[in-house]
Every structure is written in C-alpha cells, then in structure tokens.
Amino acid sequence: MKTYKIAAIPGDGIGTEVINAGIEVLQAIATREGNIKFDVDHFDWGGEYYKKHGRMMPENGRDQIRNHDAILFGSAGHPEIPDHITLWGLRLAICQPFDQYANVRPTRILPGITSPLRNVTDKELNWIIVRENSEGEYAGVGGRVHQGSPLEAATDVAMFTRAGVERIMRFAFALARSRPRKLLTVVTKSNAQRHAMVMWDDIAKEIALEFPDVTWDKMLVDAMTMRMVMRPETLDTIVATNLHADILSDLAAALAGSLGIAPTGNINPERTFPSMFEPIHGSAFDITGKGIANPVGTFWSTVMMLDHLGEKGAAARLMKAIECVTADPKLHTPDLGGKARTADTTKAVIQKIHGANE
Ligand code: ATP
C-alpha cells in the first residue's frame, strides 16, 4: 500500500465546497484502486484566518506543508481584504518559496460541454498553457512613494532572469515533445518591450535547438488572443510569461465552457518541494454557500495531482469518470446552464469511479 500525504488548503468562498468535494473523490479513487491511500491534513488558512490572526497563514506555515507529497488548494480571497494581500499572503507565499515555477493549465472541450466558439470541439481546442510562475511581472520588484501627495509614484518592475527563462522554456519544450503534435507556441511582446522580452525570445531560440523534433513559433500576445478565438486548431502547447499567461488562460477557460472547469498545477519539476494543484477560479462569493459551485475544476486538478504523483492509472480513471459526468447535461451545475448541485456532480463522479469504467 502506497500512502501519500496531502495538504488541503481550501481557503475562502467556494474553495471550501470544491475542496471537500475533491477530497471525497480522491478517497473514492483510493478505495477503487485498493493499493493507494491518501492521508489528508487540513489547513484553515485564508481570509478568515487573516481576520483572526492578521496574516493569511502562520509564520511557520510552509514548514507545516513542506514534507507533504502534494498540496490541494481551493481559493484565497475575502471581500473585506485587498486582493494583493490575499494573493501575496498565501498563494504566492507558497508558490514562490517552493519554487513551483511551472504553472500548467490544460484546456479542452470536455464531452457534453459547449464552447462559446461555434463548432469547436475537443478536436480543434486541446491546449496546454505553461505559465512562468516565479518571476516576470509578478516578481514583486517595485515600490510606492509619497502616498497621497501629488508627487506620488509607483513602479512594478518585470524581472526576467536567464536561469528563470531557460528553465521554463526547457519545461515547455519537453511538455510539447511529450504530446502527439509536438507543437509549441512561444508568446511574447518583444515589439514593445525591447529588453526582457527580447531576451525571452533569444532564449526560446536557443532552447529550441535542444528539441529539434518540436515545431515552434512565436506570437505577440495581442495577436495570440485573436488566434485563440479564430484558429484554435493551430495551437497545442503554449508558453507565456506570468502576466500574459494569467490573462490568456482565463480566455482559454472561457472558451472551454466555464471558469468552473479549468484546472491548474503549480509544479516544482525538480520535486525539491511539493507541487500545488488548484482550480483556476477564485472564491466566487456570489455563489458561496449555495451548494452550486462546479467542482469539475477541482476534480481535474486532482487528476493532475495523481499524474504528478506517478499514479497514472488512477489519474486516467478519474478523468474518464469526469468525462462521463460532463457528458450528461443533467449533471451540469448552473454555470454550465444546468440545475445540478455540487453534491450531485460529486456523487455522480464517485459512482462512475466505482462503476464499470474499467
Ligand atoms: P477572486 O477575486 O477570488 O478571483 P472572483 O469572484 O472575482 O474571485 P471568480 O471566483 O473566478 O472570481 O469568479 C468569476 C465568476 O465565475 C463568478 O461569477 C463566479 O460565480 C463564477 N465561477 C467561478 N468559479 C465557479 C465555479 N467553480 N462554479 C460556478 N461558477 C463559478
């Protein structure tokens, strides 16, 4: 019996609802597989924790989760706390020190889901976006002075390092190579940003030499939004900076039918630290507590987690169960136009796991 230690950080808003659902599904997979076990530790960090303790997680928070095999994260955000505090105080406070520099975001049109793009199915839209997750525009370099006075000034400096760009390019080229089409698009903005983005392009060209079997092209981020909408079938693996990929992946999630479906893995490829898996949506306070949050993004993130742990069979089984459930409109939550509740979708996935989807 192989036992994995999982740290669950549900966070705020619908985070709690979808992570509870995700853990139910994870335990169902363990039961079905028979030879794996998940010991899940829960951490109540997030906005509510901040209101009590003045910080999003305890000072030794990272030490508490450093030795877990993986982290399952919900969402952090609170209507009464500024977003930059919730983001930097928890999510980025884990991602950056744990060097989870590759943020991986698959996008596909799952069975039964209609894309807002006309006639687009899984055949035309099956992408994986790699977001640089450790530096760039979110490096945290900058400052604000003379607050409130007419002389007030502020900077956010996008910081790119050769080591940081090389490793994300190498990760993206290797991922592209592992997929059938072996196709990579490098997103850039080197026409307007003539220092760091030109270095980004140069390094892409250098790393490409290590992957002669991968076909690659370069795309300005503005033109990329058009290509994603107008010619989705020409894309497969995509690599972009922290900010560019943040924006492009929300567009991708919308094109795939709902923000509630899209998953993410924050990967530390060297496995020095645990990697963290989360749905890409936020706290969604407009639907919190109503029991209607779509748990599919969390389920799919759990598939990515199983994959990362090397449990390929369990990952494939869970993905198949998810696809069986999305194929049935009666099991769609309201964000997909259905009437199902979080619990209905969760129960159906668990039934499929135990059912005849061998
Ligand atoms: P945050 O500030 O934490 O990112 P937000 O509310 O601004 O939160 P999201 O949580 O990403 O942003 O939600 C955007 C919209 O998408 C909301 O209307 C929300 O109800 C909807 N939404 C997001 N996730 C889900 C989900 N899992 N199921 C159903 N609807 C969702």
mmCIF file of N, CA and C in Angstrom, residues 102-156:
data_model
loop_
_atom_site.group_PDB
_atom_site.id
_atom_site.type_symbol
_atom_site.label_atom_id
_atom_site.label_comp_id
_atom_site.label_asym_id
_atom_site.label_seq_id
_atom_site.Cartn_x
_atom_site.Cartn_y
_atom_site.Cartn_z
ATOM 1 N N ALA A 102 6.613 26.283 -12.762
ATOM 2 C CA ALA A 102 5.828 25.970 -13.963
ATOM 3 C C ALA A 102 4.360 25.827 -13.579
ATOM 4 N N ASN A 103 3.569 26.737 -14.073
ATOM 5 C CA ASN A 103 2.134 26.677 -13.826
ATOM 6 C C ASN A 103 1.486 26.110 -15.092
ATOM 7 N N VAL A 104 0.916 24.935 -14.942
ATOM 8 C CA VAL A 104 0.451 24.186 -16.109
ATOM 9 C C VAL A 104 -1.065 24.197 -16.154
ATOM 10 N N ARG A 105 -1.616 24.622 -17.294
ATOM 11 C CA ARG A 105 -3.067 24.799 -17.386
ATOM 12 C C ARG A 105 -3.635 24.130 -18.641
ATOM 13 N N PRO A 106 -4.120 22.914 -18.522
ATOM 14 C CA PRO A 106 -4.727 22.264 -19.686
ATOM 15 C C PRO A 106 -6.100 22.860 -19.999
ATOM 16 N N THR A 107 -6.411 22.939 -21.262
ATOM 17 C CA THR A 107 -7.739 23.385 -21.690
ATOM 18 C C THR A 107 -8.237 22.452 -22.779
ATOM 19 N N ARG A 108 -9.413 21.898 -22.571
ATOM 20 C CA ARG A 108 -10.035 21.044 -23.600
ATOM 21 C C ARG A 108 -11.521 21.260 -23.516
ATOM 22 N N ILE A 109 -12.215 20.943 -24.590
ATOM 23 C CA ILE A 109 -13.675 20.960 -24.506
ATOM 24 C C ILE A 109 -14.085 19.557 -24.056
ATOM 25 N N LEU A 110 -14.521 19.436 -22.831
ATOM 26 C CA LEU A 110 -14.890 18.111 -22.318
ATOM 27 C C LEU A 110 -16.200 17.647 -22.965
ATOM 28 N N PRO A 111 -16.439 16.345 -23.006
ATOM 29 C CA PRO A 111 -17.683 15.839 -23.595
ATOM 30 C C PRO A 111 -18.903 16.499 -22.940
ATOM 31 N N GLY A 112 -19.879 16.857 -23.732
ATOM 32 C CA GLY A 112 -21.115 17.433 -23.201
ATOM 33 C C GLY A 112 -21.047 18.928 -22.945
ATOM 34 N N ILE A 113 -19.876 19.519 -23.105
ATOM 35 C CA ILE A 113 -19.720 20.954 -22.845
ATOM 36 C C ILE A 113 -19.684 21.687 -24.189
ATOM 37 N N THR A 114 -20.412 22.799 -24.244
ATOM 38 C CA THR A 114 -20.438 23.573 -25.480
ATOM 39 C C THR A 114 -19.526 24.779 -25.331
ATOM 40 N N SER A 115 -18.610 24.925 -26.266
ATOM 41 C CA SER A 115 -17.735 26.103 -26.253
ATOM 42 C C SER A 115 -18.514 27.292 -26.791
ATOM 43 N N PRO A 116 -18.258 28.498 -26.291
ATOM 44 C CA PRO A 116 -18.867 29.675 -26.913
ATOM 45 C C PRO A 116 -18.374 29.889 -28.342
ATOM 46 N N LEU A 117 -17.308 29.194 -28.730
ATOM 47 C CA LEU A 117 -16.862 29.268 -30.131
ATOM 48 C C LEU A 117 -17.691 28.298 -30.968
ATOM 49 N N ARG A 118 -18.177 28.786 -32.096
ATOM 50 C CA ARG A 118 -19.039 27.970 -32.953
ATOM 51 C C ARG A 118 -18.318 26.724 -33.480
ATOM 52 N N ASN A 119 -18.978 25.589 -33.380
ATOM 53 C CA ASN A 119 -18.477 24.330 -33.965
ATOM 54 C C ASN A 119 -17.098 23.898 -33.470
ATOM 55 N N VAL A 120 -16.724 24.343 -32.296
ATOM 56 C CA VAL A 120 -15.404 23.949 -31.802
ATOM 57 C C VAL A 120 -15.545 22.831 -30.768
ATOM 58 N N THR A 121 -14.826 21.740 -31.002
ATOM 59 C CA THR A 121 -14.857 20.592 -30.088
ATOM 60 C C THR A 121 -13.439 20.321 -29.588
ATOM 61 N N ASP A 122 -13.330 19.210 -28.892
ATOM 62 C CA ASP A 122 -12.050 18.756 -28.382
ATOM 63 C C ASP A 122 -11.002 18.598 -29.487
ATOM 64 N N LYS A 123 -11.483 18.341 -30.705
ATOM 65 C CA LYS A 123 -10.552 18.124 -31.808
ATOM 66 C C LYS A 123 -9.836 19.419 -32.194
ATOM 67 N N GLU A 124 -10.592 20.521 -32.114
ATOM 68 C CA GLU A 124 -9.999 21.807 -32.502
ATOM 69 C C GLU A 124 -9.354 22.518 -31.318
ATOM 70 N N LEU A 125 -9.869 22.259 -30.098
ATOM 71 C CA LEU A 125 -9.334 23.002 -28.949
ATOM 72 C C LEU A 125 -8.860 22.019 -27.886
ATOM 73 N N ASN A 126 -7.565 21.778 -27.894
ATOM 74 C CA ASN A 126 -6.944 20.885 -26.910
ATOM 75 C C ASN A 126 -5.547 21.442 -26.654
ATOM 76 N N TRP A 127 -5.496 22.353 -25.669
ATOM 77 C CA TRP A 127 -4.256 23.098 -25.430
ATOM 78 C C TRP A 127 -3.715 22.805 -24.053
ATOM 79 N N ILE A 128 -2.453 23.162 -23.894
ATOM 80 C CA ILE A 128 -1.905 23.195 -22.542
ATOM 81 C C ILE A 128 -1.052 24.463 -22.439
ATOM 82 N N ILE A 129 -1.440 25.322 -21.518
ATOM 83 C CA ILE A 129 -0.725 26.591 -21.358
ATOM 84 C C ILE A 129 0.271 26.450 -20.210
ATOM 85 N N VAL A 130 1.518 26.829 -20.479
ATOM 86 C CA VAL A 130 2.544 26.834 -19.428
ATOM 87 C C VAL A 130 2.806 28.285 -19.049
ATOM 88 N N ARG A 131 2.540 28.586 -17.804
ATOM 89 C CA ARG A 131 2.731 29.953 -17.323
ATOM 90 C C ARG A 131 3.993 30.018 -16.469
ATOM 91 N N GLU A 132 4.884 30.956 -16.784
ATOM 92 C CA GLU A 132 6.061 31.159 -15.930
ATOM 93 C C GLU A 132 5.541 31.668 -14.598
ATOM 94 N N ASN A 133 5.913 31.004 -13.509
ATOM 95 C CA ASN A 133 5.212 31.201 -12.242
ATOM 96 C C ASN A 133 6.107 31.733 -11.133
ATOM 97 N N SER A 134 7.315 32.199 -11.479
ATOM 98 C CA SER A 134 8.204 32.578 -10.377
ATOM 99 C C SER A 134 8.771 33.979 -10.495
ATOM 100 N N GLU A 135 8.654 34.607 -11.662
ATOM 101 C CA GLU A 135 9.303 35.919 -11.795
ATOM 102 C C GLU A 135 8.504 36.799 -12.752
ATOM 103 N N GLY A 136 9.155 37.438 -13.696
ATOM 104 C CA GLY A 136 8.442 38.269 -14.661
ATOM 105 C C GLY A 136 7.716 39.421 -14.005
ATOM 106 N N GLU A 137 6.498 39.644 -14.449
ATOM 107 C CA GLU A 137 5.734 40.797 -13.989
ATOM 108 C C GLU A 137 5.307 40.655 -12.536
ATOM 109 N N TYR A 138 5.341 39.416 -12.000
ATOM 110 C CA TYR A 138 4.920 39.193 -10.611
ATOM 111 C C TYR A 138 6.118 38.967 -9.688
ATOM 112 N N ALA A 139 7.267 39.509 -10.094
ATOM 113 C CA ALA A 139 8.478 39.299 -9.294
ATOM 114 C C ALA A 139 8.391 40.031 -7.964
ATOM 115 N N GLY A 140 7.520 41.017 -7.884
ATOM 116 C CA GLY A 140 7.378 41.745 -6.619
ATOM 117 C C GLY A 140 8.388 42.867 -6.476
ATOM 118 N N VAL A 141 9.072 43.199 -7.581
ATOM 119 C CA VAL A 141 10.066 44.271 -7.521
ATOM 120 C C VAL A 141 9.371 45.596 -7.821
ATOM 121 N N GLY A 142 9.532 46.546 -6.952
ATOM 122 C CA GLY A 142 8.905 47.845 -7.194
ATOM 123 C C GLY A 142 8.707 48.586 -5.901
ATOM 124 N N GLY A 143 8.028 49.691 -5.986
ATOM 125 C CA GLY A 143 7.799 50.462 -4.766
ATOM 126 C C GLY A 143 6.804 51.584 -4.996
ATOM 127 N N ARG A 144 6.362 52.157 -3.890
ATOM 128 C CA ARG A 144 5.406 53.253 -3.972
ATOM 129 C C ARG A 144 5.837 54.307 -2.958
ATOM 130 N N VAL A 145 5.977 55.516 -3.413
ATOM 131 C CA VAL A 145 6.469 56.577 -2.510
ATOM 132 C C VAL A 145 5.523 57.770 -2.519
ATOM 133 N N HIS A 146 5.653 58.601 -1.509
ATOM 134 C CA HIS A 146 4.880 59.851 -1.383
ATOM 135 C C HIS A 146 3.385 59.605 -1.513
ATOM 136 N N GLN A 147 2.891 58.565 -0.837
ATOM 137 C CA GLN A 147 1.487 58.194 -0.991
ATOM 138 C C GLN A 147 0.549 59.337 -0.656
ATOM 139 N N GLY A 148 -0.389 59.594 -1.524
ATOM 140 C CA GLY A 148 -1.417 60.606 -1.287
ATOM 141 C C GLY A 148 -1.004 61.996 -1.696
ATOM 142 N N SER A 149 0.284 62.211 -1.941
ATOM 143 C CA SER A 149 0.707 63.559 -2.346
ATOM 144 C C SER A 149 0.733 63.629 -3.873
ATOM 145 N N PRO A 150 0.739 64.846 -4.423
ATOM 146 C CA PRO A 150 0.781 64.954 -5.895
ATOM 147 C C PRO A 150 2.059 64.358 -6.481
ATOM 148 N N LEU A 151 3.065 64.159 -5.621
ATOM 149 C CA LEU A 151 4.331 63.579 -6.112
ATOM 150 C C LEU A 151 4.330 62.062 -6.083
ATOM 151 N N GLU A 152 3.194 61.492 -5.706
ATOM 152 C CA GLU A 152 3.151 60.029 -5.555
ATOM 153 C C GLU A 152 3.631 59.325 -6.819
ATOM 154 N N ALA A 153 4.410 58.277 -6.613
ATOM 155 C CA ALA A 153 4.916 57.488 -7.750
ATOM 156 C C ALA A 153 4.955 56.018 -7.366
ATOM 157 N N ALA A 154 4.805 55.149 -8.346
ATOM 158 C CA ALA A 154 4.836 53.713 -8.065
ATOM 159 C C ALA A 154 5.415 52.978 -9.259
ATOM 160 N N THR A 155 6.141 51.919 -8.969
ATOM 161 C CA THR A 155 6.671 51.083 -10.056
ATOM 162 C C THR A 155 6.425 49.605 -9.755
ATOM 163 N N ASP A 156 6.209 48.830 -10.799
ATOM 164 C CA ASP A 156 6.259 47.377 -10.727
ATOM 165 C C ASP A 156 7.221 46.960 -11.825
#
